[in-house]
PDB file of C-alpha atoms in Angstrom:
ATOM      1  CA  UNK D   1       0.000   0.000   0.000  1.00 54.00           C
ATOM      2  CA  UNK D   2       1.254   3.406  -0.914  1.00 53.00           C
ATOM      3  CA  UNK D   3       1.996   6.628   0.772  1.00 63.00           C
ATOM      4  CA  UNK D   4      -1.374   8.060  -1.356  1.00 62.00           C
ATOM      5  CA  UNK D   5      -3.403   5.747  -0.329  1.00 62.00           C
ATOM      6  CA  UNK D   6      -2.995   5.608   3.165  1.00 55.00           C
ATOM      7  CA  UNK D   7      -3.275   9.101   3.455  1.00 57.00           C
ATOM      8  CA  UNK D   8      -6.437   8.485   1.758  1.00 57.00           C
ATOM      9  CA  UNK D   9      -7.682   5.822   3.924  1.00 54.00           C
ATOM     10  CA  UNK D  10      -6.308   7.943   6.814  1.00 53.00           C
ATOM     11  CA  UNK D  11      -8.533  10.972   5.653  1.00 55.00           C
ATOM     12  CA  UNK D  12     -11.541   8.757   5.083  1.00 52.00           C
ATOM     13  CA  UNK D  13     -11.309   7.139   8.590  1.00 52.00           C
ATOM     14  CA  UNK D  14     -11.629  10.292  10.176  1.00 52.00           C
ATOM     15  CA  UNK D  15     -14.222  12.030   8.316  1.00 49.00           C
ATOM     16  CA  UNK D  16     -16.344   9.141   9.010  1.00 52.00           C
ATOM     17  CA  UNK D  17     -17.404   9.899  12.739  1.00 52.00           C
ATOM     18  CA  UNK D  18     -17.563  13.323  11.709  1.00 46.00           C
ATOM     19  CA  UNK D  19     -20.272  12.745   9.396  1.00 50.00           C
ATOM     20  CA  UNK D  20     -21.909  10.353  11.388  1.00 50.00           C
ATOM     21  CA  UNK D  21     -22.252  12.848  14.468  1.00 47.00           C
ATOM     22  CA  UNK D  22     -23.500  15.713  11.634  1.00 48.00           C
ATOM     23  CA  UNK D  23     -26.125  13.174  10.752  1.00 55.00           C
ATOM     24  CA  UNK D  24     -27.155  12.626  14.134  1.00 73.00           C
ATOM     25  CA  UNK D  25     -27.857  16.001  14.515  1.00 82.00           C
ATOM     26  CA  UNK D  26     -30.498  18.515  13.644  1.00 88.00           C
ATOM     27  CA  UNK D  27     -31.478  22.110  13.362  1.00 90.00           C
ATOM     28  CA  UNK D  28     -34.278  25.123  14.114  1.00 92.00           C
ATOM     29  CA  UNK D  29     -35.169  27.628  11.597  1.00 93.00           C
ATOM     30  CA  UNK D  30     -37.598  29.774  11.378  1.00 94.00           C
ATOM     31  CA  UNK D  31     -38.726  33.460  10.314  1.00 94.00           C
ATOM     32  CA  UNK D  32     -39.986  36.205  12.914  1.00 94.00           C
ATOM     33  CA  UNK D  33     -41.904  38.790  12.328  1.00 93.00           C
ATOM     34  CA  UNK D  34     -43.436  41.689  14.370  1.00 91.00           C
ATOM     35  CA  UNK D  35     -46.815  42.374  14.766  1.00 87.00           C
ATOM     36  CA  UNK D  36     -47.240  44.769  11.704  1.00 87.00           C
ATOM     37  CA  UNK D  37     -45.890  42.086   9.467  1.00 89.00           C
ATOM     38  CA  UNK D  38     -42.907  43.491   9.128  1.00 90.00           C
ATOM     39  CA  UNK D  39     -39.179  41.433   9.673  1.00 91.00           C
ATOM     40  CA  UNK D  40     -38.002  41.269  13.218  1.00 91.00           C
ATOM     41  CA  UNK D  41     -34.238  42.441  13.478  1.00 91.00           C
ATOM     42  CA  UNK D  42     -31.288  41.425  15.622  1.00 91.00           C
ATOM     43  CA  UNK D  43     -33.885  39.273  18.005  1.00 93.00           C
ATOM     44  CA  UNK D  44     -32.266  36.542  20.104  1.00 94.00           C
ATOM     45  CA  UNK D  45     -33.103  32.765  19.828  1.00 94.00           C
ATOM     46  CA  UNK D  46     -31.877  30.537  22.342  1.00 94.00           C
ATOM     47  CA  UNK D  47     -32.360  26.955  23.806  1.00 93.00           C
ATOM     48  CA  UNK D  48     -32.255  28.074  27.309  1.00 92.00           C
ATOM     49  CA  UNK D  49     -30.247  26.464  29.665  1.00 90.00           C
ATOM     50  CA  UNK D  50     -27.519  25.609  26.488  1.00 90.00           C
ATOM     51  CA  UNK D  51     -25.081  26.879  24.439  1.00 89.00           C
ATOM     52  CA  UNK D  52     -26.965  27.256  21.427  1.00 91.00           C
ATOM     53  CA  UNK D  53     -27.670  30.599  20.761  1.00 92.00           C
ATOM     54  CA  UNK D  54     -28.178  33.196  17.357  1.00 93.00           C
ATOM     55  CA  UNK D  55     -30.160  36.183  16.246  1.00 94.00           C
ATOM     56  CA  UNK D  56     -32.426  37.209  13.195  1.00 94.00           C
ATOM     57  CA  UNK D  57     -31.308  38.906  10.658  1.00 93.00           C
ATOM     58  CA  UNK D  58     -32.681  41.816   8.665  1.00 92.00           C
ATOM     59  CA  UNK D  59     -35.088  39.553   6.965  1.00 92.00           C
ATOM     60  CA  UNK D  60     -36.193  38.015  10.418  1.00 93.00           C
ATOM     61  CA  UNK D  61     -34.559  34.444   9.485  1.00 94.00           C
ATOM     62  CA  UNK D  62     -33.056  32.756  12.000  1.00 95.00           C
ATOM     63  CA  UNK D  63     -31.206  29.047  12.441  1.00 94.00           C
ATOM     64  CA  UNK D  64     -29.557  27.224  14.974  1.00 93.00           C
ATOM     65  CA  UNK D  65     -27.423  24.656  13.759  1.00 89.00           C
ATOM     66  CA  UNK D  66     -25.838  21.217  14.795  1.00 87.00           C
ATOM     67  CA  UNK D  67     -28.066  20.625  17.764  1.00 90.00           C
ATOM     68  CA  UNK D  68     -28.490  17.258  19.672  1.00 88.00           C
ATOM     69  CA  UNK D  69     -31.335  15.231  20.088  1.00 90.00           C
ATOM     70  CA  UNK D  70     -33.608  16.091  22.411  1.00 90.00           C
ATOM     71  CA  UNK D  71     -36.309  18.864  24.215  1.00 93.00           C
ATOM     72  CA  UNK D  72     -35.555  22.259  24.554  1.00 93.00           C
ATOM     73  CA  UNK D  73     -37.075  25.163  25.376  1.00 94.00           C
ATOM     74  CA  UNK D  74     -36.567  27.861  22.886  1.00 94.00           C
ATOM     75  CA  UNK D  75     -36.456  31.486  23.585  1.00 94.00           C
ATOM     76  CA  UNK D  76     -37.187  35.027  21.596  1.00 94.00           C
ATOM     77  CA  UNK D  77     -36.518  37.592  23.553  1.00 91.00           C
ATOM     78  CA  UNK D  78     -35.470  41.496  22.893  1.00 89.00           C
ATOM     79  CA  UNK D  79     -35.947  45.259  24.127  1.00 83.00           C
ATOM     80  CA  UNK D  80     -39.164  46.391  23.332  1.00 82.00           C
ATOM     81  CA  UNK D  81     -40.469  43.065  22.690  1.00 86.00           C
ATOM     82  CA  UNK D  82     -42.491  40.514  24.363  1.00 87.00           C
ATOM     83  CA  UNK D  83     -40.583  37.571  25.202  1.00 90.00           C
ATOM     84  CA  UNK D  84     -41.880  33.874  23.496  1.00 92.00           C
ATOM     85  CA  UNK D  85     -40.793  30.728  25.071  1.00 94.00           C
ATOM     86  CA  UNK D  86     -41.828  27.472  23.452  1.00 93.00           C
ATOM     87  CA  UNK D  87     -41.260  23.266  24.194  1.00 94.00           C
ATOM     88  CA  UNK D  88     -39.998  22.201  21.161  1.00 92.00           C
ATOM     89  CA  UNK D  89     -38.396  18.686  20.068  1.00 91.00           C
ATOM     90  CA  UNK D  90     -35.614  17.372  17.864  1.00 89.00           C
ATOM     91  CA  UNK D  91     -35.260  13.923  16.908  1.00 88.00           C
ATOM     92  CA  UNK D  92     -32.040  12.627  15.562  1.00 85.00           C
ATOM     93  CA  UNK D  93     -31.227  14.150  12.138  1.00 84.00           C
ATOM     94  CA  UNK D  94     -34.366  16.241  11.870  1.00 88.00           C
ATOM     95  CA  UNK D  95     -34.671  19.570  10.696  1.00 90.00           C
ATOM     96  CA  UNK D  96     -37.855  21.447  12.510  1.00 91.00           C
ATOM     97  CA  UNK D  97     -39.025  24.898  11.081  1.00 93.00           C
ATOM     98  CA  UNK D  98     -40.804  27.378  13.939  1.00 92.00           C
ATOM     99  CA  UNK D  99     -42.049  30.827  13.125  1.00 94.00           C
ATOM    100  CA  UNK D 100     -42.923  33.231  15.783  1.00 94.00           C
ATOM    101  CA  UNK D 101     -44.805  36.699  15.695  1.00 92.00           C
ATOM    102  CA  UNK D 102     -43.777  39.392  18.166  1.00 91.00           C
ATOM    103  CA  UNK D 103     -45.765  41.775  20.024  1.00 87.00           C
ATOM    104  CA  UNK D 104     -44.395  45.039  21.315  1.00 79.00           C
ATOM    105  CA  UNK D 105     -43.863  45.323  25.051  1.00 75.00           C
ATOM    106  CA  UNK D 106     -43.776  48.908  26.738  1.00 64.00           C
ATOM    107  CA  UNK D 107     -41.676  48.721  30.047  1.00 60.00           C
ATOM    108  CA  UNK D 108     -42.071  51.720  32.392  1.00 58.00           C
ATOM    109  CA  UNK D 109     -38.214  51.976  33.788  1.00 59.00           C
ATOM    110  CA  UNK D 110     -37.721  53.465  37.464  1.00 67.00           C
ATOM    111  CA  UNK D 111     -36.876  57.034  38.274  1.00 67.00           C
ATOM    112  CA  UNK D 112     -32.770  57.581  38.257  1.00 71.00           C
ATOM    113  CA  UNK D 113     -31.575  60.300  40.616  1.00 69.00           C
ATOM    114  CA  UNK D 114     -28.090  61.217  40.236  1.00 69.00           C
ATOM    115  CA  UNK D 115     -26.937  63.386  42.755  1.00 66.00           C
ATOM    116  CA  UNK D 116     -22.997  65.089  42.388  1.00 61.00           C
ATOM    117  CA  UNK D 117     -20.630  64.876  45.337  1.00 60.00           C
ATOM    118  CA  UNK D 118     -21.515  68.189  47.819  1.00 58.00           C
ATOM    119  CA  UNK D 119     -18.609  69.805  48.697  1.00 59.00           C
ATOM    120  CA  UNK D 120     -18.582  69.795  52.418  1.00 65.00           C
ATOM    121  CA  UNK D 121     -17.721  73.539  52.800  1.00 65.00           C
ATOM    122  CA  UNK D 122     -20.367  74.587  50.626  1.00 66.00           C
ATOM    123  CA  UNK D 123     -22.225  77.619  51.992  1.00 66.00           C
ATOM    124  CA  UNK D 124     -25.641  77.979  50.219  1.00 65.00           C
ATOM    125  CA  UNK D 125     -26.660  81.512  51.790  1.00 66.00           C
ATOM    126  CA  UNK D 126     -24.383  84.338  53.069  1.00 67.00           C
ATOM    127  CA  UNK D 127     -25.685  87.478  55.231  1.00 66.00           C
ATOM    128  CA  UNK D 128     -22.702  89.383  53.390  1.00 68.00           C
ATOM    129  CA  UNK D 129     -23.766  89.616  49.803  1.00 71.00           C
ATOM    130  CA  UNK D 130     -27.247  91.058  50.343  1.00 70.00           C
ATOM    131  CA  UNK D 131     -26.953  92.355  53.838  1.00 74.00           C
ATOM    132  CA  UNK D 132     -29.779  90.840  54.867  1.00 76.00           C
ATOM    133  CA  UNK D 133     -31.135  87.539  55.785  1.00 75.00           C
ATOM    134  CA  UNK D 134     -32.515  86.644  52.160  1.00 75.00           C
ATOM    135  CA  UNK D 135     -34.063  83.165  50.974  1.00 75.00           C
ATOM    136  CA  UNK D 136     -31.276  82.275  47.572  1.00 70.00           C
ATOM    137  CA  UNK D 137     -35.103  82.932  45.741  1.00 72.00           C
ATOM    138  CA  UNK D 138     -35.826  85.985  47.173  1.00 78.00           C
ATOM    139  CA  UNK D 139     -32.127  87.543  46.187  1.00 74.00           C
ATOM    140  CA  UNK D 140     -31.365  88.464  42.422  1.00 75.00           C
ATOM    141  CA  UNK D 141     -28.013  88.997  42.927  1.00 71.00           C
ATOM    142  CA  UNK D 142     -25.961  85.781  41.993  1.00 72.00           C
ATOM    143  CA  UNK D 143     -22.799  85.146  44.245  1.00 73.00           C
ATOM    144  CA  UNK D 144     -20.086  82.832  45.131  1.00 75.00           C
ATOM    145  CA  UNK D 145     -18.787  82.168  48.351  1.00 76.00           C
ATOM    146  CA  UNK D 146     -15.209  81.039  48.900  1.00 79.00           C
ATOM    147  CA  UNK D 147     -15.465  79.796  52.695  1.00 80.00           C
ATOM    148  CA  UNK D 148     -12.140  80.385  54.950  1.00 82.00           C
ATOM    149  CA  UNK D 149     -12.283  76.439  55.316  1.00 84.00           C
ATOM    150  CA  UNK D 150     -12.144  75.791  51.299  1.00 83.00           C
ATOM    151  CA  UNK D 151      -9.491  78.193  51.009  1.00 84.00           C
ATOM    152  CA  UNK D 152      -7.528  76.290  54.394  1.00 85.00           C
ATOM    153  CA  UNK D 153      -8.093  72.916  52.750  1.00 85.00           C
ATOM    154  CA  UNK D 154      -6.476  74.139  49.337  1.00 85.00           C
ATOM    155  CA  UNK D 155      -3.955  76.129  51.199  1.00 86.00           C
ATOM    156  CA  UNK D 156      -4.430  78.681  49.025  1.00 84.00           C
ATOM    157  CA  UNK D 157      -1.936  81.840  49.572  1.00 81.00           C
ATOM    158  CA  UNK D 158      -3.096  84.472  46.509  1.00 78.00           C
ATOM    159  CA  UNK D 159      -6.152  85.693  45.340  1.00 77.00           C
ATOM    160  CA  UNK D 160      -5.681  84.149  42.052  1.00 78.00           C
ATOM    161  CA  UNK D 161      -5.875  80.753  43.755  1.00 82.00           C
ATOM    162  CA  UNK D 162      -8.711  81.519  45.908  1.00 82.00           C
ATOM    163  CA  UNK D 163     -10.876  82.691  42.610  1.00 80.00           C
ATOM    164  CA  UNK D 164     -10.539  79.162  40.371  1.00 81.00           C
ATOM    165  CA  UNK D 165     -13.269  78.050  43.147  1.00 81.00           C
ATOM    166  CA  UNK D 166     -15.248  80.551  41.460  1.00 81.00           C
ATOM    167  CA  UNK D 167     -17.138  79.426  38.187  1.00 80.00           C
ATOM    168  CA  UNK D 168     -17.011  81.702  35.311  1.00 80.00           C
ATOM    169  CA  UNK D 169     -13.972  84.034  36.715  1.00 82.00           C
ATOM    170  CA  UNK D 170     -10.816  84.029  33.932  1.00 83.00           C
ATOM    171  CA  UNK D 171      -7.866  86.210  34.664  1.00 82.00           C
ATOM    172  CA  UNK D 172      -7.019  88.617  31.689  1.00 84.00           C
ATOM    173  CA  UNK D 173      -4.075  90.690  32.914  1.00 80.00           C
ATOM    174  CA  UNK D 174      -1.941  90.829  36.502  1.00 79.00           C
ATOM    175  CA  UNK D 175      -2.214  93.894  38.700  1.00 74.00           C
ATOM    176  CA  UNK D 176       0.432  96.553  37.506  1.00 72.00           C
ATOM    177  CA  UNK D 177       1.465  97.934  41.033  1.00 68.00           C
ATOM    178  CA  UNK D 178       0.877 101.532  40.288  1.00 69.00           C
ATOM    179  CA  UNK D 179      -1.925 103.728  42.206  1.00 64.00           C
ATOM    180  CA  UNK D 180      -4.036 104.709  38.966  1.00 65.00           C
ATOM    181  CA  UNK D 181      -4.438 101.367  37.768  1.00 65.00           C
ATOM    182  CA  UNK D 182      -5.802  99.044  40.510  1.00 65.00           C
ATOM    183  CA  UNK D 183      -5.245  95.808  41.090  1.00 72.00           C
ATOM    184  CA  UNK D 184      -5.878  92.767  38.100  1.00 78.00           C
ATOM    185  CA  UNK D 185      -8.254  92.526  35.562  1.00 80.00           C
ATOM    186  CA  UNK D 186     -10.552  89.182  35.399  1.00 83.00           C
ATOM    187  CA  UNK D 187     -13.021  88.285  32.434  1.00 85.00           C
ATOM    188  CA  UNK D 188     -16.767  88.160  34.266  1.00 79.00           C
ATOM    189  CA  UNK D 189     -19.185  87.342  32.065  1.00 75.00           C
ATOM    190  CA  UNK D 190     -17.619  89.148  29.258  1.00 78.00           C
ATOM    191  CA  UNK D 191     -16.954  92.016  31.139  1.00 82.00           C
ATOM    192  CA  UNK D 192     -13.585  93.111  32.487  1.00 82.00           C
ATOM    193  CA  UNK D 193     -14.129  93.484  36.116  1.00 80.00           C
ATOM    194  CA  UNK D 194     -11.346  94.260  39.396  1.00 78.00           C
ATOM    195  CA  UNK D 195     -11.732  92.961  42.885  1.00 74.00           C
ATOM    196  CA  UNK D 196     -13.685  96.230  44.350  1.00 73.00           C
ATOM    197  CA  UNK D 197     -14.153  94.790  47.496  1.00 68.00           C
ATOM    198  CA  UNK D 198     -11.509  94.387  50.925  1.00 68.00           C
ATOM    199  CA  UNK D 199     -12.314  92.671  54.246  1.00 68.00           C
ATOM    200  CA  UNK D 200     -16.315  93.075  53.517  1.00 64.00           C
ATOM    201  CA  UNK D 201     -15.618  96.833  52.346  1.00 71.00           C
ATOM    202  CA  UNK D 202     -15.754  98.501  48.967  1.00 72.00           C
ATOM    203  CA  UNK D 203     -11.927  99.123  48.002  1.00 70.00           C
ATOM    204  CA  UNK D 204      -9.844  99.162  45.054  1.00 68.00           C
ATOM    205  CA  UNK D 205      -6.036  97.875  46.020  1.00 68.00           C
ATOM    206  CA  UNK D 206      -2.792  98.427  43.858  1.00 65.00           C
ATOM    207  CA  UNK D 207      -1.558  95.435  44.102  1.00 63.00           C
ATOM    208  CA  UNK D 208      -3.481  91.351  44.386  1.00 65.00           C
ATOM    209  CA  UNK D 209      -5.354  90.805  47.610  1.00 62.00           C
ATOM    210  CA  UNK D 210      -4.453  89.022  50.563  1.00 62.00           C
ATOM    211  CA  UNK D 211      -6.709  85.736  50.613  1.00 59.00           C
ATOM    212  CA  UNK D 212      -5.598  85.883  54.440  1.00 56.00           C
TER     213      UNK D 212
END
């Protein structure tokens, strides 16, 4: 016997059990549609409590291929849909064909609240803005307050430190020193602005203010 031909008989010997098991097995097709008649997409079938497992595609086809004997349960389930379970039952070497029509399932999802980390040195009303007691509602100024504790937990040591804590604040140009000009120029909602205000008192300094 020649190299050829046991190669051959080699080849044949082990495609044998392969086809055999193939023959032994069988498979579920089907088509789904919705309930408008039109093609279910990207549903998923599946024999629960197995490995077998596919979707539909854009024509609502489906197959699951290769599977052994026996009863399953098969399942069509997606968002938005009603879920279908069904016994079904594969002899040995049988193809079985099941279509399925989908209804559309509205699911009511709970509330989400997302709440952001609160800053514990967060200081929602201050006496000194409106010099008086005022509800936030009930004052139409609009403030920020930069707490001595914020400022001590930053260990912040200029003004321009203290003021990134302040939304909406953008330094254009650093104080100059001299008397006429003031101290620096910030960018406040598009207006050029300088700090006009020392220990609680109106005042205009030369130079940057002591966060101290």
């Amino acid at each position: 016997m020649d190299t050829i031909t046991k190669k051959l008989l080699f080849c044949l010997l082990f495609l044998i059990p392969v086809m055999m098991l193939a023959q032994s097995r069988g498979s579920i097709s089907g088509t789904i549609i919705l309930s408008d008649n039109s093609a279910a997409e990207n549903i998923t079938v599946a024999l629960k409590n197995t490995v077998y497992s596919t979707v539909s595609n854009e024509s609502g086809q489906y197959e699951l291929k290769n599977v052994k004997p026996g009863t399953y349960t098969i399942r069509i389930s997606s968002i938005g849909i009603t879920t279908v379970e069904e016994i079904i039952t594969i002899a040995e070497g049988e193809s079985v064909k099941r279509d399925f029509t989908l209804s559309a399932n509205r699911q009511d999802l709970d509330e989400v609240v997302i709440e952001a980390n609160r800053v514990k040195y967060t200081r929602e009303s201050s006496k000194v803005v409106s010099k008086m007691p005022l509800k936030n509602i009930e004052n139409p100024q609009v403030y920020n307050t930069i707490t001595a504790e914020i400022l001590k937990e930053q260990v912040v040591t200029n003004f321009d430190d203290a003021l990134k804590n302040a939304p909406g604040i953008d330094k254009l140009w650093e104080s100059t020193g001299r008397g006429s000009d003031g101290a620096g120029y910030y960018s406040l909602r598009g207006f050029a602005v300088q700090p006009t205000m020392v220990n609680g008192l109106p005042a205009i300094t030369n130079g940057s203010p002591d966060p101290c």
